[in-house]
XYZ file of C-alpha atoms in Angstrom:
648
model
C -18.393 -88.765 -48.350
C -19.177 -89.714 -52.113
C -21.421 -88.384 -54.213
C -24.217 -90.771 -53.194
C -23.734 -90.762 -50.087
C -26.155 -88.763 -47.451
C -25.402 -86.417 -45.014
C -25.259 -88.273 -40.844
C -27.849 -87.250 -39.079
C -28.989 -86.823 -35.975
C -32.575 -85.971 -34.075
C -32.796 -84.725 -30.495
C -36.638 -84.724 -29.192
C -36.998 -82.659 -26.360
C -40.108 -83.226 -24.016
C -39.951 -79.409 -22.905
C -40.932 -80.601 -19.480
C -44.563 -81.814 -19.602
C -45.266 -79.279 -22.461
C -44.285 -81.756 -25.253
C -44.199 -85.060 -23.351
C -47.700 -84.549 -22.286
C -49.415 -83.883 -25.151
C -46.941 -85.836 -28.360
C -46.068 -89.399 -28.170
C -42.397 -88.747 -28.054
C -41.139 -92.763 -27.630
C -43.173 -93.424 -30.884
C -41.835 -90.605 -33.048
C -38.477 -92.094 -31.582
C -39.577 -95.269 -32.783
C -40.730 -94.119 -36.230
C -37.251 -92.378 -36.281
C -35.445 -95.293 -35.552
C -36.977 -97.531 -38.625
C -35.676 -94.959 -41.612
C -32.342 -95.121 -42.943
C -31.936 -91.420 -43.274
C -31.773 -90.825 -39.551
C -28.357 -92.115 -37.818
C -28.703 -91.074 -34.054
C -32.237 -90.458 -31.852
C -31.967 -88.824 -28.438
C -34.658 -87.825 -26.173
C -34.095 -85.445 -23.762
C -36.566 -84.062 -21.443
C -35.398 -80.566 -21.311
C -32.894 -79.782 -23.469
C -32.350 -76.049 -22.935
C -31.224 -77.134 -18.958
C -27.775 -76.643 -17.563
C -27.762 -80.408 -18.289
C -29.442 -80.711 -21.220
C -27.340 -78.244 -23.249
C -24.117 -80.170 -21.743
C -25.742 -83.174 -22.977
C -26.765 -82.516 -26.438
C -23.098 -80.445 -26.723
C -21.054 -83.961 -25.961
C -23.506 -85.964 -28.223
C -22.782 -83.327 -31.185
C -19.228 -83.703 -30.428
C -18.801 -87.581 -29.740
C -20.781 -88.578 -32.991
C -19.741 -85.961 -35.481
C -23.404 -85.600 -37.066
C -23.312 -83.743 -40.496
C -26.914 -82.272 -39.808
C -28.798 -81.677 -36.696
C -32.677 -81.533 -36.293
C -33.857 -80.240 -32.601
C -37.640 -80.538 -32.236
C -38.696 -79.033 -29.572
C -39.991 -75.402 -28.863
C -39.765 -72.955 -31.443
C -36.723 -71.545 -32.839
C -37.014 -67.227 -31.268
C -36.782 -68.992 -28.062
C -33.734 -71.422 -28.265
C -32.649 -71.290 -31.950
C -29.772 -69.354 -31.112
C -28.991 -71.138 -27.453
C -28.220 -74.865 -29.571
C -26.652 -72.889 -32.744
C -24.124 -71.439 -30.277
C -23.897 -75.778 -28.452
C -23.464 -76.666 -31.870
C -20.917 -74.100 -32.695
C -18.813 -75.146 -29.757
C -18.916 -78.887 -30.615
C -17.293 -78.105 -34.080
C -21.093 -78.244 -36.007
C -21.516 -75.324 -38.843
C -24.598 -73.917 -37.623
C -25.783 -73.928 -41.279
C -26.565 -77.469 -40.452
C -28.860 -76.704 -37.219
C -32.862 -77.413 -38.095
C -35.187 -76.529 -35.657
C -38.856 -77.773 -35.600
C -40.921 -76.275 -33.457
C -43.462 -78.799 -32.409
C -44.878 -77.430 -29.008
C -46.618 -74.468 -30.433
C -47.310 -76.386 -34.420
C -48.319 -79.093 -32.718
C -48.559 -80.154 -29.053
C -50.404 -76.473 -28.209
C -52.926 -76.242 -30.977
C -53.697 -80.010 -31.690
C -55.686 -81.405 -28.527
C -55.640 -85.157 -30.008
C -52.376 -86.552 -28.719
C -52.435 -89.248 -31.514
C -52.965 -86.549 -34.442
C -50.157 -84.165 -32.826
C -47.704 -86.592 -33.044
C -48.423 -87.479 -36.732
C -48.426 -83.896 -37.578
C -44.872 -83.778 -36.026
C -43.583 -86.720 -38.009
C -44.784 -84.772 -41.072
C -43.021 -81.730 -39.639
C -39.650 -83.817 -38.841
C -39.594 -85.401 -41.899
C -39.898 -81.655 -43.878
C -36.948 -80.643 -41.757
C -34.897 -83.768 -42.957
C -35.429 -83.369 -46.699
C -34.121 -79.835 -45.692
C -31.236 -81.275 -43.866
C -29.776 -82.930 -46.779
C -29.289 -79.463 -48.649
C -27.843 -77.508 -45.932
C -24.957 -75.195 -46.613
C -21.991 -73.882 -44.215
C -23.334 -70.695 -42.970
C -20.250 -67.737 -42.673
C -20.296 -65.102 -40.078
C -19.945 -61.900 -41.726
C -18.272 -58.780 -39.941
C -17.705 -54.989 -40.698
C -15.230 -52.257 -39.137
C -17.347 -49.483 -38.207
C -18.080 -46.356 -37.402
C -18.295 -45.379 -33.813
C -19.182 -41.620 -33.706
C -22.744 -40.610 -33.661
C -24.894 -37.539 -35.582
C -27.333 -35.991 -33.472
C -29.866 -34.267 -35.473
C -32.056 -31.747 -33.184
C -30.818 -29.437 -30.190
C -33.319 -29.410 -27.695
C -33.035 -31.127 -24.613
C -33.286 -34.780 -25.987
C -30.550 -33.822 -28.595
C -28.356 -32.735 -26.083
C -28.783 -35.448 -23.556
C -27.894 -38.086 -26.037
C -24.746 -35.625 -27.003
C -23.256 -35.913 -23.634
C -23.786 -39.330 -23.421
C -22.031 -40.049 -26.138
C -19.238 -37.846 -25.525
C -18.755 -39.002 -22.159
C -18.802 -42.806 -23.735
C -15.627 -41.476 -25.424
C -17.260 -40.962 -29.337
C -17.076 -37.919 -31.440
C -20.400 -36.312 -31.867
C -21.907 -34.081 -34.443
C -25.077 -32.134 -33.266
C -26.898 -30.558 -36.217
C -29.680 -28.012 -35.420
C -31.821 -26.363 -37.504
C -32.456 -23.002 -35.536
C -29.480 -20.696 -34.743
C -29.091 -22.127 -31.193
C -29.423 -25.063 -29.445
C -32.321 -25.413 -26.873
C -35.160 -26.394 -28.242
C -38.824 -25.638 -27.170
C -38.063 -26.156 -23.250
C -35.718 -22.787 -23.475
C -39.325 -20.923 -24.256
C -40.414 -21.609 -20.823
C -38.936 -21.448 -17.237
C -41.189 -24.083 -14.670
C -41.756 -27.590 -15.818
C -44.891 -29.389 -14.430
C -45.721 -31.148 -12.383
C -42.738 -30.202 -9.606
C -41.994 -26.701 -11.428
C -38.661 -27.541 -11.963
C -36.837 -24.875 -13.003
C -35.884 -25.234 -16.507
C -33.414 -23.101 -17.242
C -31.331 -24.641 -14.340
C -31.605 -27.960 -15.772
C -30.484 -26.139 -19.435
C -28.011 -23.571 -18.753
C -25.496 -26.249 -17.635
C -25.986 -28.979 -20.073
C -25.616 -26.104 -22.804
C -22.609 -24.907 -21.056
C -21.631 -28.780 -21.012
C -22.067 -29.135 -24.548
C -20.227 -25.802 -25.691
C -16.949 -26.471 -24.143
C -16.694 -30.285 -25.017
C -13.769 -30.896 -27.292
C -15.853 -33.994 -28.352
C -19.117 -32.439 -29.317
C -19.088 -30.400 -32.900
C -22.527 -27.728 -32.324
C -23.936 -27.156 -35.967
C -26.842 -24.090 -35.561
C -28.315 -22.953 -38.493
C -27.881 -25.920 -40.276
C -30.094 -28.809 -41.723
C -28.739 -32.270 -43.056
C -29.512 -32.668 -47.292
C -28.266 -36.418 -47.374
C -27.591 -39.408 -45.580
C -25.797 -42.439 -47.870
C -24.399 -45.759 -46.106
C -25.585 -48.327 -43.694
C -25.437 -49.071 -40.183
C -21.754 -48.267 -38.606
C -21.017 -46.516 -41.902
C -22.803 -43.259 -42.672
C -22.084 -40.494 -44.645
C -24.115 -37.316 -43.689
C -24.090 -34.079 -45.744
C -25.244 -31.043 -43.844
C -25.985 -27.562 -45.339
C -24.800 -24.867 -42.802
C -25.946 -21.249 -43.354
C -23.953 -18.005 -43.172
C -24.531 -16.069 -40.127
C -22.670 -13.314 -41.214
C -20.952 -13.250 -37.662
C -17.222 -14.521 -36.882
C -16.965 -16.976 -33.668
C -14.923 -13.813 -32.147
C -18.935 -12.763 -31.238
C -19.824 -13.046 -27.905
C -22.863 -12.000 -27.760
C -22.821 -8.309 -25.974
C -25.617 -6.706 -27.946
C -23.579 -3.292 -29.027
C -24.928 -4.216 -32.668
C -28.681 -5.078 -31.578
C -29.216 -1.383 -29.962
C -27.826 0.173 -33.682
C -29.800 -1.964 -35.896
C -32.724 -0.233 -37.166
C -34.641 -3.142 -38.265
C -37.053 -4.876 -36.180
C -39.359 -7.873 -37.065
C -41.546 -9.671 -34.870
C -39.307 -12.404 -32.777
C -39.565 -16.418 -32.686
C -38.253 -16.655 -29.777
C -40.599 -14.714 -27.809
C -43.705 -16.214 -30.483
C -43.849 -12.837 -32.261
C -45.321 -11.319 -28.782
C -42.403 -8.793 -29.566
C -39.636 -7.524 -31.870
C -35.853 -8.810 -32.571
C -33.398 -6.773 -34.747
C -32.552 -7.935 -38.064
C -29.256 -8.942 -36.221
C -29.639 -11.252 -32.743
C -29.167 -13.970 -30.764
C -31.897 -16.329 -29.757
C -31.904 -15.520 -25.942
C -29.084 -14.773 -23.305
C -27.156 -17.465 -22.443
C -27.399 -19.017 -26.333
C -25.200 -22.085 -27.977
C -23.180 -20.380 -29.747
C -24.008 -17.579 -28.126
C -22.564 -15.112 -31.336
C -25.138 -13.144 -32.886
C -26.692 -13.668 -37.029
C -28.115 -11.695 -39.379
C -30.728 -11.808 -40.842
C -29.943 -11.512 -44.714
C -33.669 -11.450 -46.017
C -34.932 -8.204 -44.059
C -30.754 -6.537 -43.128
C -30.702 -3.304 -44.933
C -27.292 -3.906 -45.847
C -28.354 -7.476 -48.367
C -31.695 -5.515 -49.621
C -30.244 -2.270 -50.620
C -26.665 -2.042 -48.954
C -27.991 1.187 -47.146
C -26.899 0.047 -44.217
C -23.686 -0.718 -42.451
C -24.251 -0.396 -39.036
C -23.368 -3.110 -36.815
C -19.820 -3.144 -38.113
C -19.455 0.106 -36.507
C -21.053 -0.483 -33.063
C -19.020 -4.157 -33.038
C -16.178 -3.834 -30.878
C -14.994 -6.811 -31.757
C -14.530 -6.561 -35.872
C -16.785 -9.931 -35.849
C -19.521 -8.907 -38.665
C -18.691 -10.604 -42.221
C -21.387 -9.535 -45.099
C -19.112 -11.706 -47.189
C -19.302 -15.321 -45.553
C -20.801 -17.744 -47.707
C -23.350 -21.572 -46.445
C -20.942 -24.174 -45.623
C -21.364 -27.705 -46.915
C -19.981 -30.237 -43.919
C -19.383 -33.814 -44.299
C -20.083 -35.920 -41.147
C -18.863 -39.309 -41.176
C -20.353 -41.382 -38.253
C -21.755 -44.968 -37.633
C -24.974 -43.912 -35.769
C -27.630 -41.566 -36.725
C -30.190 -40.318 -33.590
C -33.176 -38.212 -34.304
C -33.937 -35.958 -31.795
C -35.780 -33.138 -34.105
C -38.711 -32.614 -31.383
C -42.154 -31.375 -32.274
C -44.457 -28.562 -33.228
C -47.260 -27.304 -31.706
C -50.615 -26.950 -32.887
C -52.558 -24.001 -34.636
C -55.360 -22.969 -33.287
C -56.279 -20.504 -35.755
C -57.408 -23.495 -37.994
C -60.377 -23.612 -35.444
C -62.283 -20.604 -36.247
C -64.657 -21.001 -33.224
C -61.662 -20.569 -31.049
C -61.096 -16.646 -31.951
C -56.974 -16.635 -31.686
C -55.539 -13.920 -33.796
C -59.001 -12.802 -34.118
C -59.907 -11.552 -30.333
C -57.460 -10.013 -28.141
C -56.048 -11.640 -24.976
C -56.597 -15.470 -26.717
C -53.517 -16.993 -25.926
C -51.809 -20.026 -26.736
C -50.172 -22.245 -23.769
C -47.156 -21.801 -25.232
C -47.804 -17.933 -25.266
C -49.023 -17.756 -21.851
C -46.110 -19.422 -20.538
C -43.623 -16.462 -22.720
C -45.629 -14.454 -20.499
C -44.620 -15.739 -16.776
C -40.681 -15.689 -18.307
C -38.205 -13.350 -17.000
C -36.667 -13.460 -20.527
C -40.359 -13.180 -21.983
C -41.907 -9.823 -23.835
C -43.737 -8.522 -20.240
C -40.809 -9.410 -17.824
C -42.699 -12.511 -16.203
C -45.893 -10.062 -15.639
C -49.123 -11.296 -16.921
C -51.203 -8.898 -18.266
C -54.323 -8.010 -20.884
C -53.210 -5.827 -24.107
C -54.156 -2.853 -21.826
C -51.694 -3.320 -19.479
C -54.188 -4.405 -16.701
C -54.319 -7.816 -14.887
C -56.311 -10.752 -15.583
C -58.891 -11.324 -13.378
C -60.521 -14.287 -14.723
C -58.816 -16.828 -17.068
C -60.157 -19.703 -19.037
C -58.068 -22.571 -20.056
C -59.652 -24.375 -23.352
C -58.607 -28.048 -23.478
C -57.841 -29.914 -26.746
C -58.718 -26.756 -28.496
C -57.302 -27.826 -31.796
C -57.152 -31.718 -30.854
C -59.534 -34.478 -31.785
C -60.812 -32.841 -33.944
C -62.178 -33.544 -37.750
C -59.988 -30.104 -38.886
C -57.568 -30.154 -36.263
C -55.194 -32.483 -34.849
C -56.868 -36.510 -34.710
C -55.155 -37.154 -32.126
C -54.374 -37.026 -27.895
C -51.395 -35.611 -27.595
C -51.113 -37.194 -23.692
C -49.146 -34.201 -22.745
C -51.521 -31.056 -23.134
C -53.699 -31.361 -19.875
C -50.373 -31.352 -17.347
C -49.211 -28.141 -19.486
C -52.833 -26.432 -19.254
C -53.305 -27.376 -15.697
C -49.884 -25.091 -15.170
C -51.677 -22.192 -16.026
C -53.275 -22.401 -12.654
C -50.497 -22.591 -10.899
C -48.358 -20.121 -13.097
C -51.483 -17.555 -12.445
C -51.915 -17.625 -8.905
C -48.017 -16.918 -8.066
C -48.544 -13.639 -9.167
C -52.554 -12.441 -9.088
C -53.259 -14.682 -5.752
C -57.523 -14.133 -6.408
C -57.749 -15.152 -10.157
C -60.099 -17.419 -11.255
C -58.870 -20.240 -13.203
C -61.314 -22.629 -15.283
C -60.268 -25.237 -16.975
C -62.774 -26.262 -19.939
C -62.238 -30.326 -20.608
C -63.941 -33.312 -22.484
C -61.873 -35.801 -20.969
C -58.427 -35.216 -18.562
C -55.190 -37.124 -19.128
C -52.955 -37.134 -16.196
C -50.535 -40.110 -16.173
C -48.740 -41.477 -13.194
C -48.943 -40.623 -9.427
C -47.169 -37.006 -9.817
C -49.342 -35.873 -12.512
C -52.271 -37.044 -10.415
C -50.915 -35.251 -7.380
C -50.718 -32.280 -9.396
C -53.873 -32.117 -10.720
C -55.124 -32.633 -7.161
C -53.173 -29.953 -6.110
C -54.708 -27.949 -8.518
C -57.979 -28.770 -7.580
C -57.839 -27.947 -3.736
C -55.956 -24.497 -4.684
C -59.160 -23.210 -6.628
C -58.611 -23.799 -10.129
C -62.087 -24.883 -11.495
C -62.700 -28.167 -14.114
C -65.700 -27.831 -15.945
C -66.741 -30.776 -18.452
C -68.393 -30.212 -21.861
C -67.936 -31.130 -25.449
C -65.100 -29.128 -26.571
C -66.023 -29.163 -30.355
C -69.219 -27.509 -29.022
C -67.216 -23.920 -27.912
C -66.994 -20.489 -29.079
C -65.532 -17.884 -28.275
C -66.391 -14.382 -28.858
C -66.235 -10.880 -27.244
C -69.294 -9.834 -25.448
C -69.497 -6.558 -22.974
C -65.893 -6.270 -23.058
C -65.159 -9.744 -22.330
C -64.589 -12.949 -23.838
C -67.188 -15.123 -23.807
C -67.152 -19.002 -24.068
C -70.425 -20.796 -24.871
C -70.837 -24.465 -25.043
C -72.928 -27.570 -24.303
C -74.068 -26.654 -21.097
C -71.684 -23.497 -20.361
C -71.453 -20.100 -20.839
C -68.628 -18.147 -18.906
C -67.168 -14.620 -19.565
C -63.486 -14.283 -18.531
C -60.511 -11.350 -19.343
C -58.112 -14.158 -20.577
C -58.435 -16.864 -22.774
C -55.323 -19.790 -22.986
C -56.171 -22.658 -25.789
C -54.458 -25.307 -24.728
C -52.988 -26.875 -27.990
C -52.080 -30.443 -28.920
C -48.445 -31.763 -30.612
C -47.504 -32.089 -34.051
C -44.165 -33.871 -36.015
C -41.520 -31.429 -36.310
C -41.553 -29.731 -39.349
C -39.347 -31.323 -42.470
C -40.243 -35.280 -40.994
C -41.211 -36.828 -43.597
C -38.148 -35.204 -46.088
C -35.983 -36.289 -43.016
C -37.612 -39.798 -43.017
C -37.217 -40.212 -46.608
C -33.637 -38.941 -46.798
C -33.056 -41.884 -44.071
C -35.018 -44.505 -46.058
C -36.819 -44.540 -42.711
C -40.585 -45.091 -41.290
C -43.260 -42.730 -40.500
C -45.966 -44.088 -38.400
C -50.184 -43.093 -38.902
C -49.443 -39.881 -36.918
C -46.659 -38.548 -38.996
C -44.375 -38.934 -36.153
C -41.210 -40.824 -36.751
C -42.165 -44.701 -36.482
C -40.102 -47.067 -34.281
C -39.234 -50.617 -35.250
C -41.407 -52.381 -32.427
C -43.209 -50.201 -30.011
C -42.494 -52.514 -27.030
C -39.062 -53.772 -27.595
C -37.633 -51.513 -29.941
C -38.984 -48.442 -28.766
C -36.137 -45.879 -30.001
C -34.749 -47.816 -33.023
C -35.601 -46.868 -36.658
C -36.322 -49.373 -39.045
C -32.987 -49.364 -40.496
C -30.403 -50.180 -37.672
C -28.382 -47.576 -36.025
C -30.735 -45.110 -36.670
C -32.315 -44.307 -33.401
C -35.112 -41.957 -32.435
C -35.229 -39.770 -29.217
C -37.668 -37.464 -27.754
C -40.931 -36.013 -29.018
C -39.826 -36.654 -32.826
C -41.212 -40.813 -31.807
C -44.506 -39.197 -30.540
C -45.833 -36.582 -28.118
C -43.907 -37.152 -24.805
C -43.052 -34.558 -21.762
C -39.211 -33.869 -20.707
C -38.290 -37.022 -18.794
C -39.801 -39.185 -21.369
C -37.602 -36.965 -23.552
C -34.335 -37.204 -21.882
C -34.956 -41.329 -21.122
C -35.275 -42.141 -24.469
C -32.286 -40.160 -25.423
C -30.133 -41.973 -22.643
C -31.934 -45.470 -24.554
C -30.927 -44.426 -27.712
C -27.265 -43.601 -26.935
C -27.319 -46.547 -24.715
C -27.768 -49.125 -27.203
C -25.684 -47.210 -29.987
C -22.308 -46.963 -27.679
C -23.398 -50.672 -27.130
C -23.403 -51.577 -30.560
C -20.617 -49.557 -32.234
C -17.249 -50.314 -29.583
C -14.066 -49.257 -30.916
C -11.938 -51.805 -31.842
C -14.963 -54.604 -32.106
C -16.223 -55.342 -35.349
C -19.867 -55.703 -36.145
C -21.651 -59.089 -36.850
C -23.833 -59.105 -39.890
C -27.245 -60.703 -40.573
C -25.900 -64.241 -42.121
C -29.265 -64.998 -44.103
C -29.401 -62.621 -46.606
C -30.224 -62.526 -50.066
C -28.199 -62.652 -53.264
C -28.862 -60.982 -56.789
C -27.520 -63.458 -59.775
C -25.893 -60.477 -61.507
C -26.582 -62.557 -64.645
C -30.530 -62.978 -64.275
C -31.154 -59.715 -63.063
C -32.504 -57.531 -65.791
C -32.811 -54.202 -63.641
C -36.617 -54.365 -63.390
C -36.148 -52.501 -59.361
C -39.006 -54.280 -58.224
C -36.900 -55.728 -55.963
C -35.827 -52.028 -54.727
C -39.647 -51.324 -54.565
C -41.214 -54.230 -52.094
C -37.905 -54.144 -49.698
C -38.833 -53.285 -46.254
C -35.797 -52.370 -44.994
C -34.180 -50.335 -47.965
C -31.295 -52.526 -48.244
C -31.266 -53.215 -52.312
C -29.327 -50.255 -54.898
C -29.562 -50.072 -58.248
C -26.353 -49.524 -60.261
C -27.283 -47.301 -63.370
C -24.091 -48.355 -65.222
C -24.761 -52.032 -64.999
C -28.114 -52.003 -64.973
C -28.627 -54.301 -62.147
C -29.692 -54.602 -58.369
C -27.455 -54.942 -56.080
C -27.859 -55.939 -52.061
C -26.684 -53.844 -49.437
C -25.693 -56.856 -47.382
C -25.129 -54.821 -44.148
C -28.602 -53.619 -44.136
C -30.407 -57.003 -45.800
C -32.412 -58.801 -42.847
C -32.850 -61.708 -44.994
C -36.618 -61.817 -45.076
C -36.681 -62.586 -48.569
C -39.434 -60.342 -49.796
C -37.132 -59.623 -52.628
C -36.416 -63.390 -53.694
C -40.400 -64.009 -54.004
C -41.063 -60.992 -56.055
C -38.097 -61.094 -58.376
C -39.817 -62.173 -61.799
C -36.188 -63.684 -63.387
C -35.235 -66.044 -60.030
C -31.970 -63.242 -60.328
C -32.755 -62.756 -56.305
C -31.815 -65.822 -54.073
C -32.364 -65.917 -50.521
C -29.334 -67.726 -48.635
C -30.094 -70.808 -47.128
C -33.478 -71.037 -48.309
C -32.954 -71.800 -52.213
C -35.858 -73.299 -54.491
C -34.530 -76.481 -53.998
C -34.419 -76.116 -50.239
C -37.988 -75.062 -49.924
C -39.532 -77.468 -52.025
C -38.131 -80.062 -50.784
C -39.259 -79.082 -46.943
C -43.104 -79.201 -48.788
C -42.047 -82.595 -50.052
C -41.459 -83.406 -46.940
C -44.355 -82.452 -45.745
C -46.946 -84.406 -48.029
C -45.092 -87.506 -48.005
C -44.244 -89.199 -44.449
């Protein structure tokens, strides 16, 4: 081809069924078509994404050799990718595929037939001007990375772990507390069939410890993340424990220690030693020590635990570990925090005795818990009378804005939970509006119902509580009840250290400061930036199924995306930086959505992460110097589709 010659090319019109055939005048645009010069071949097909219509415009591609296609028909999410592939397989570049989508431009939102079908010349003719500038497009691929980070241990953390693992990938989970477990070790019955919870645990933790594939992290939080999808490099800070792995966990050094300091574990309802494990049964299940109240770091009075160790594990001199995780995926499984209640003065916790939290009520009925499973007043006594205060810190001006979706199930346990042990308490639960999703939750709340525990409405901002004749009292619109036992009932909050986590992975949070997905429907547990995944209660409040399901998602489409031995295909339309233009202004860095631009200090110039870049082209509109180019849709590209536009 000289230099003044123009590209072949061909049209297909496709009559989409009646969709397009009905409502455009497809023979005339054929007609128009046939009467320019700059368009060499004309089909029209009546579906062209058929068995026979893809065989048919495949054979025409091949038989006439066109240097540029243009398909107009439906629009390009539907089938773009369907006639690249035809075209692809006939020998076309599918840099040279133009798709003009006039069923939804045109035939759907232009009731005159005789104005649709001009408006799809003017659209045909804007793809043709287009046409003659089109450029080979490359596939672009990338070795990667197929072992995965977890970061979180509780039970979405570990799910995904064992996924992976048994998908054959090396797997680094990073928790920050000194064992794995999460928040669903702090209680032993899950609603609404009272599974037993440490029998789903105990063996998935056992699982996880003795897996050659999975590398357990405790006490440890990640400080960076650099790289891109397949290619990560993750920097984790692990503290000293001051324990060897000989530790197994027998205790000899707990009953020495004479330090004791209200526990996490059991929500400061009692004491730990300054040296401990988590609970019996912990991953790893070696003891720490404290270093900021351990005699031994504050005045080195202290040396006791070395002594009562039979096992020579205690180390006073081991220093935080920096670890370097190399991996191609990244899934966040960092769970959630509950609510405080104490911002809700009207509620009386830590102000009035026996006002419990849910999560404190439920320490109680635990075997491991600071009573032995035995519910009970301060005095020792049993309850007789409990309330259970819904939304108590939730949708609220000064609490939490929000449902949390998983609170009523949680406080209707307390019914249940009660009764098992004191068969004639009285159980109210004190609701605005009740939240029980699907046909289980339903038949547990029914169950709850016809077993005696009470559901009173009222306004719940309207409560207080207060003591009154040695009671608790609860007045609000329309109610006043004195009980023994009060249980607030408290909503879900991001995990604490989100939004550093969220920055450190250039990541989104969404208007609830829970980790945001990239589409809510489709894209449920992916990140904005690819192979970052999200599982659990760290995408938004969700109860333990939810939990492990979108684990098994995330893990699911990771293992499907990173295969060893396959190499991964990169967005082709991405931008370029003119490393001669640019003049290192970063507003290009600023305005990307996906985090995929760099800026190189030493030659002052941005520089595109092409194995993040989506090609959207944010970056190409806002550069002032025209330094960023998007591919395949240059200046002269788009101006001359507008030309082609105005002038049919």
């Amino acid at each position: 081809m000289t230099n003044v010659e123009k590209p072949k090319i061909a049209l297909f019109l496709c009559g989409c069924s009646t969709n397009i055939s009905n409502l455009i005048d497809l023979d005339a645009i054929a007609e128009w078509a046939r009467k320019r010069e700059d368009i060499d071949i004309i089909e029209v097909h009546s579906l062209l994404c058929s068995p026979d219509g893809k065989e048919f415009f495949k054979q025409e591609i091949a038989r006439n050799k066109p240097e540029n296609v243009i398909i107009a028909a439906c629009s390009p999410h539907q089938h773009e990718v369907t006639f690249q592939d035809l075209a692809a397989e006939a020998g076309l570049n599918i840099g040279h595929i133009q798709m003009v989508n006039i069923r939804e431009h045109c035939a759907w939102v232009t009731p005159d037939k005789v104005k649709a079908t001009e408006k799809a010349k003017s659209l045909i003719n804007a793809a043709m001007m287009r046409a003659e500038l089109a450029e080979d497009i490359e596939k672009q691929t990338m070795i990667a990375n197929t072992d995965v980070l977890i970061i979180g241990g509780g039970i979405a953390g570990i799910e995904a772990s064992l996924i992976a693992s048994k998908a054959g990938r090396k797997v680094f989970i990073v928790e920050r507390d000194i064992s794995l477990g999460g928040e669903i070790i702090k209680t032993e019955e899950i609603a609404p069939n009272m599974a037993c919870a440490p029998c789903l645990l105990a063996p998935r933790l056992s699982e996880v410890r003795d897996d050659p594939n999975i590398t357990v992290i405790t006490n440890a939080v990640v400080t960076e993340v650099l790289g891109f999808l397949g290619n990560f490099t993750v920097k984790i800070h692990k503290k000293a424990r001051y324990v060897d792995d000989s530790c197994i966990g027998c205790d000899a050094c707990f009953e020495v220690c004479p330090v004791t300091v209200p526990s996490e574990f059991n929500l400061e309802l009692s004491t730990r030693n300054a040296i401990y494990t988590l609970f019996p049964g912990a991953v790893p299940a070696m003891a720490v020590i404290d270093k900021d109240i351990c005699k031994h770091f504050i005045d080195d009075s202290c040396n006791a635990c070395i002594g009562a160790c039979p096992f020579g594990s205690i180390n006073f001199d081991e220093k935080d570990e920096e670890i370097v995780a190399e991996v191609g995926a990244i899934v966040i499984a960092t769970g959630f925090e509950t609510g405080d209640p104490s911002v809700i003065e009207e509620m009386g916790y830590r102000k009035i005795e026996n006002v419990y939290t849910i999560r404190e009520f439920e320490r109680l009925t635990c075997s491991n818990g600071p009573t032995g499973s035995k519910i009970k007043l301060k005095n020792g006594e049993e309850p007789t009378s409990i309330a259970v205060i819904h939304c108590a810190d939730s949708l609220r001006e000064n609490g939490i804005p929000y449902c949390s979706g998983t609170c009523c199930i949680r406080a209707a346990k307390v019914g249940e939970l009660a009764r098992k042990q004191i068969p004639d308490v009285r159980v109210i639960n004190i609701h605005n509006d009740l939240v029980f999703t699907g046909p289980a939750a339903n038949d547990f709340y029914r169950k709850q119902l016809d077993g005696g525990t009470e559901f009173v409405k009222t306004d719940h901002t309207s409560i207080k509580i207060y003591e009154r004749n040695d009671k608790i009292a609860i007045e609000g619109a329309g109610i006043l009840l004195e009980v023994d036992m009060v249980v607030l009932s408290t909503g879900v909050k991001p995990a604490k250290g989100t939004e550093a986590l969220a920055e450190m992975l250039n990541i989104d949070i969404g208007k609830n400061g829970f980790f945001q997905s990239d589409h809510e429907l489709l894209h449920a547990t992916c990140a904005s930036v690819d192979c970052i995944y999200i599982a659990g209660s760290a995408a938004g409040p969700c109860d333990v199924a939810e939990s492990v399901t979108r684990a098994q998602a995330t893990v699911g489409d990771a293992i499907s995306k990173l295969v060893p031995g396959r190499e991964i295909e990169l967005e082709m339309m991405t931008t370029v930086i003119d490393e001669d233009k640019c003049g290192g202004c970063k507003l290009c860095i600023t305005v990307c959505p996906f985090k995929a631009i760099e800026y190189d200090a030493e030659e002052n110039i941005s520089k595109v992460i092409e194995a993040i870049c989506r090609g959207c082209g944010t970056c190409a509109a806002t550069c002032p110097s025209g330094a960023a180019k998007a591919k395949y849709f240059t200046d002269k590209q788009i101006f001359a589709e507008i030309g082609g536009l105005l002038n049919v």
